[in-house]
Coordinates of C-alpha atoms and ligand atoms in Angstrom, one line a residue:
M1 CA -16.6 -3.1 9.2
R2 CA -13.4 -2.0 7.6
K3 CA -11.3 -4.6 5.7
H4 CA -8.1 -5.9 7.2
I5 CA -5.5 -5.9 4.5
V6 CA -1.9 -7.2 4.5
A7 CA 0.0 -6.4 1.3
G8 CA 3.5 -7.5 0.5
N9 CA 5.6 -5.1 -1.6
W10 CA 8.3 -7.1 -3.2
K11 CA 10.0 -4.0 -4.7
M12 CA 12.7 -4.8 -7.2
N13 CA 13.4 -8.3 -5.8
N14 CA 12.9 -11.8 -7.2
D15 CA 13.5 -12.8 -10.8
L16 CA 11.0 -15.3 -12.4
P17 CA 12.3 -18.5 -10.8
Q18 CA 12.6 -16.8 -7.4
S19 CA 9.1 -15.4 -7.7
E20 CA 7.8 -18.9 -8.6
L21 CA 9.6 -20.3 -5.5
L22 CA 8.2 -17.7 -3.2
I23 CA 4.7 -18.2 -4.5
T24 CA 5.1 -22.0 -3.9
D25 CA 6.1 -21.2 -0.3
L26 CA 3.3 -18.8 0.2
L27 CA 0.8 -21.4 -0.9
K28 CA 2.1 -23.8 1.8
Q29 CA 1.2 -21.3 4.6
N30 CA -2.1 -21.4 6.5
Q31 CA -4.2 -18.3 7.0
T32 CA -6.0 -18.0 10.3
S33 CA -6.9 -14.3 10.1
D34 CA -9.6 -12.5 8.1
A35 CA -7.1 -10.3 6.3
E36 CA -7.2 -9.7 2.6
V37 CA -3.8 -10.8 1.4
M38 CA -2.0 -9.2 -1.5
I39 CA 1.4 -9.5 -3.1
A40 CA 3.0 -6.9 -5.4
P41 CA 5.7 -8.6 -7.6
T42 CA 7.7 -6.7 -10.3
F43 CA 6.0 -6.1 -13.6
T44 CA 7.9 -9.0 -15.3
N45 CA 6.5 -11.5 -12.8
L46 CA 3.0 -10.2 -12.6
W47 CA 1.5 -12.5 -15.3
Q48 CA 3.1 -15.6 -13.9
A49 CA 2.0 -14.7 -10.4
F50 CA -1.5 -14.0 -11.5
E51 CA -1.7 -17.4 -13.3
S52 CA -0.3 -19.3 -10.3
L53 CA -2.7 -17.6 -7.9
R54 CA -5.8 -17.5 -10.1
Q55 CA -7.8 -19.9 -7.9
E56 CA -6.2 -18.7 -4.6
S57 CA -7.1 -16.1 -2.0
I58 CA -3.9 -14.1 -2.6
E59 CA -4.5 -11.0 -4.8
V60 CA -1.7 -10.0 -7.2
I61 CA -1.3 -6.3 -7.4
A62 CA 1.1 -3.8 -9.1
Q63 CA 3.7 -1.6 -7.5
N64 CA 3.2 1.4 -9.8
M65 CA 1.7 2.5 -13.1
H66 CA 1.7 5.6 -15.4
F67 CA -1.2 8.1 -15.5
A68 CA -1.6 8.0 -19.3
E69 CA -3.7 5.4 -21.1
N70 CA -0.9 4.7 -23.7
G71 CA 1.5 6.6 -25.9
A72 CA 5.2 7.8 -26.0
Y73 CA 6.2 6.9 -22.4
T74 CA 9.1 4.5 -22.9
G75 CA 9.4 2.0 -20.1
E76 CA 6.0 2.7 -18.5
I77 CA 2.9 0.6 -17.9
S78 CA -0.7 1.9 -18.0
A79 CA -3.8 1.0 -15.8
S80 CA -5.5 -0.6 -18.8
M81 CA -2.5 -2.8 -19.4
L82 CA -2.5 -4.0 -15.8
K83 CA -6.3 -4.5 -16.0
S84 CA -5.9 -6.6 -19.2
I85 CA -3.8 -9.2 -17.3
G86 CA -6.3 -9.2 -14.3
V87 CA -4.6 -6.8 -11.9
K88 CA -7.2 -4.8 -10.0
T89 CA -5.2 -3.0 -7.4
V90 CA -2.1 -0.7 -7.7
I91 CA 0.2 0.8 -5.1
L92 CA 0.8 4.5 -5.8
G93 CA 3.0 7.0 -4.2
H94 CA 5.5 4.8 -2.4
S95 CA 8.2 6.9 -0.8
E96 CA 10.8 5.2 -3.0
R97 CA 8.9 6.4 -6.1
R98 CA 8.6 9.9 -4.6
A99 CA 12.3 10.0 -3.7
Y100 CA 14.0 8.3 -6.7
F101 CA 11.6 8.9 -9.5
N102 CA 10.4 12.5 -8.6
E103 CA 6.8 11.5 -8.0
T104 CA 4.8 14.4 -6.6
D105 CA 1.4 14.8 -5.1
E106 CA 0.3 16.4 -8.4
S107 CA 1.5 13.6 -10.6
L108 CA 0.1 11.1 -8.1
A109 CA -3.3 12.8 -8.3
K110 CA -3.3 12.0 -12.0
K111 CA -2.3 8.4 -11.4
V112 CA -5.1 8.0 -8.8
D113 CA -7.5 9.4 -11.4
A114 CA -6.3 7.0 -14.0
A115 CA -6.6 4.0 -11.6
L116 CA -10.2 5.0 -10.7
A117 CA -11.1 5.6 -14.3
N118 CA -10.1 2.0 -14.9
D119 CA -12.1 0.7 -11.9
M120 CA -8.8 -0.2 -10.1
R121 CA -8.3 0.1 -6.4
T122 CA -5.4 2.2 -5.2
I123 CA -3.2 1.7 -2.2
F124 CA -2.1 5.3 -1.7
C125 CA 1.2 5.7 0.2
F126 CA 2.4 8.7 2.1
G127 CA 4.4 9.6 5.2
E128 CA 6.8 12.1 6.7
E129 CA 10.6 12.1 6.7
L130 CA 12.6 12.0 9.9
Q131 CA 13.2 15.8 10.0
D132 CA 9.4 16.4 9.8
R133 CA 8.9 14.2 12.8
K134 CA 11.8 15.7 14.8
S135 CA 10.4 19.2 14.1
E136 CA 6.9 18.0 15.0
N137 CA 5.7 18.8 11.5
H138 CA 4.6 15.2 10.7
E139 CA 0.9 15.8 10.9
A140 CA 1.1 18.9 8.6
V141 CA 3.2 17.0 6.0
V142 CA 0.8 14.0 6.0
E143 CA -2.2 16.2 5.8
S144 CA -0.9 18.1 2.8
Q145 CA 0.1 14.8 1.0
I146 CA -3.4 13.5 1.4
K147 CA -5.1 16.8 0.5
N148 CA -3.0 17.5 -2.6
A149 CA -3.3 14.0 -4.1
L150 CA -6.8 12.9 -3.0
F151 CA -9.1 15.7 -2.0
H152 CA -10.2 16.5 -5.5
L153 CA -12.1 13.2 -5.4
E154 CA -15.8 12.7 -4.8
A155 CA -16.7 10.8 -1.6
D156 CA -17.7 7.8 -3.6
A157 CA -14.2 7.3 -5.0
F158 CA -13.0 6.3 -1.5
K159 CA -14.6 2.9 -2.0
N160 CA -11.6 2.2 -4.1
I161 CA -8.9 3.9 -2.0
V162 CA -6.8 2.2 0.7
L163 CA -4.4 4.5 2.6
A164 CA -0.9 3.4 3.6
Y165 CA 0.8 5.5 6.2
E166 CA 4.5 4.8 5.8
P167 CA 6.9 7.1 7.8
V168 CA 10.0 7.3 5.5
W169 CA 12.3 6.9 8.5
A170 CA 10.8 3.5 9.3
I171 CA 11.0 2.0 5.8
G172 CA 13.6 -0.7 5.4
T173 CA 15.5 0.8 8.4
G174 CA 14.6 -1.7 11.1
E175 CA 13.2 1.3 12.9
T176 CA 9.4 1.0 13.5
A177 CA 6.9 3.7 14.6
S178 CA 5.7 2.7 18.0
P179 CA 2.2 1.3 18.1
E180 CA 1.1 4.5 19.8
Q181 CA 2.8 6.7 17.1
A182 CA 1.1 4.6 14.4
Q183 CA -2.3 4.9 16.2
D184 CA -2.0 8.7 16.7
M185 CA -1.2 9.2 13.1
H186 CA -3.9 6.9 11.8
A187 CA -6.5 8.6 14.0
F188 CA -5.3 12.0 12.7
I189 CA -5.6 10.7 9.1
R190 CA -9.1 9.5 9.8
K191 CA -10.1 12.8 11.3
T192 CA -8.7 14.6 8.2
L193 CA -10.9 12.4 6.0
A194 CA -13.9 12.9 8.3
D195 CA -13.5 16.7 8.2
K196 CA -13.7 16.7 4.4
Y197 CA -16.0 13.7 3.6
G198 CA -17.8 12.9 6.9
N199 CA -17.6 10.1 9.3
D200 CA -19.2 7.4 7.1
V201 CA -16.4 7.7 4.5
A202 CA -13.7 8.1 7.1
D203 CA -14.8 5.1 9.0
S204 CA -15.0 2.9 5.9
V205 CA -11.4 3.5 4.5
S206 CA -8.8 1.0 5.5
I207 CA -5.6 2.6 6.7
L208 CA -2.5 0.4 6.6
Y209 CA 0.8 1.0 8.4
G210 CA 4.1 0.4 6.7
G211 CA 7.6 0.6 8.0
S212 CA 9.6 -2.4 9.3
V213 CA 6.6 -4.5 10.3
K214 CA 7.9 -7.9 11.3
P215 CA 6.4 -11.0 12.9
G216 CA 7.6 -9.8 16.3
N217 CA 5.8 -6.4 16.2
A218 CA 2.8 -6.9 13.9
K219 CA 0.4 -8.0 16.6
E220 CA 0.9 -4.9 18.7
I221 CA 0.7 -2.5 15.8
F222 CA -2.4 -4.3 14.3
G223 CA -4.0 -4.2 17.7
K224 CA -4.5 -0.5 17.5
P225 CA -8.1 0.6 16.6
D226 CA -7.3 2.7 13.6
V227 CA -4.6 0.4 12.1
D228 CA -6.4 -1.8 9.6
G229 CA -3.4 -3.7 8.3
G230 CA 0.1 -3.4 6.9
L231 CA 2.1 -2.7 3.8
I232 CA 5.1 -5.0 4.2
G233 CA 8.5 -4.7 2.4
G234 CA 11.4 -6.9 3.6
A235 CA 9.3 -9.4 5.6
A236 CA 7.2 -10.1 2.6
L237 CA 10.1 -11.8 0.9
N238 CA 9.9 -14.7 3.3
A239 CA 6.6 -16.8 3.2
E240 CA 6.7 -17.8 6.9
D241 CA 7.4 -14.3 8.1
F242 CA 4.8 -12.8 5.8
Y243 CA 2.1 -15.2 7.0
A244 CA 3.1 -14.6 10.6
I245 CA 2.2 -11.0 9.9
V246 CA -1.0 -11.9 8.0
N247 CA -2.1 -14.0 11.0
A248 CA -1.3 -11.3 13.5
F249 CA -4.9 -10.0 13.5
Ligands
LIG301 C1 7.6 -0.7 2.2 O1 8.4 -0.8 1.3 O2 6.5 -0.3 1.9 C2 8.0 -1.1 3.5 C3 7.2 -0.9 4.5 O3 9.2 -1.7 3.7 P1 9.8 -2.5 5.0 O4 8.7 -3.3 5.6 O5 11.0 -3.3 4.6 O6 10.2 -1.4 6.0

């Protein structure tokens, strides 16, 4: 059985008091689904979030990290630093990192390696741009993103990999892939994995959908057989909305 996962990516939102308030609100919500719940606050709020949620079932995860262990990389954070405060999962390759911070499949492959070397789980994000979809090139783009960043790994490494398909045209735009578009792409991703690593690996990897998931559309999207959860941006900033999505399974 694949894990259901709902992860909230707070992006560059919430200072420390706002983060504390949102966590207080999250703790008032009831979970009725079997989903693993995660939140990814900014680096400055990670420790406080981790302390507040130490005894709770919400996992605190990071939005990014550097591939080096330490050294002259001003402004960066390493996997071992995250690990030292208890963070065990990191989001890598978000389209905003790719677009605004020049992250490439090649640099992301190094980050994935660093996360795995530190026994950290990676939520690896990828997805096509609007022009790729319009030119019906979306599958080829997604396939090359996955192959370039992940296919150097041994099959065993996929125990610590979660995939997040996030069509760039659907992130923060209010535009969502239809449940059918999401299912078609997730099935394609699983087949791509199966062709390289076999069905056992492909069937065990959770594939999340991200892109304007809201309380009103989550049930239909999560109802598709190859959609194992969601990476949530805007709707993760409101505790009730976020839990409506968590409970959409
Ligand atoms: C995201 O940032 O990963 C995301 C999916 O954002 P939103 O839900 O706001 O589209």
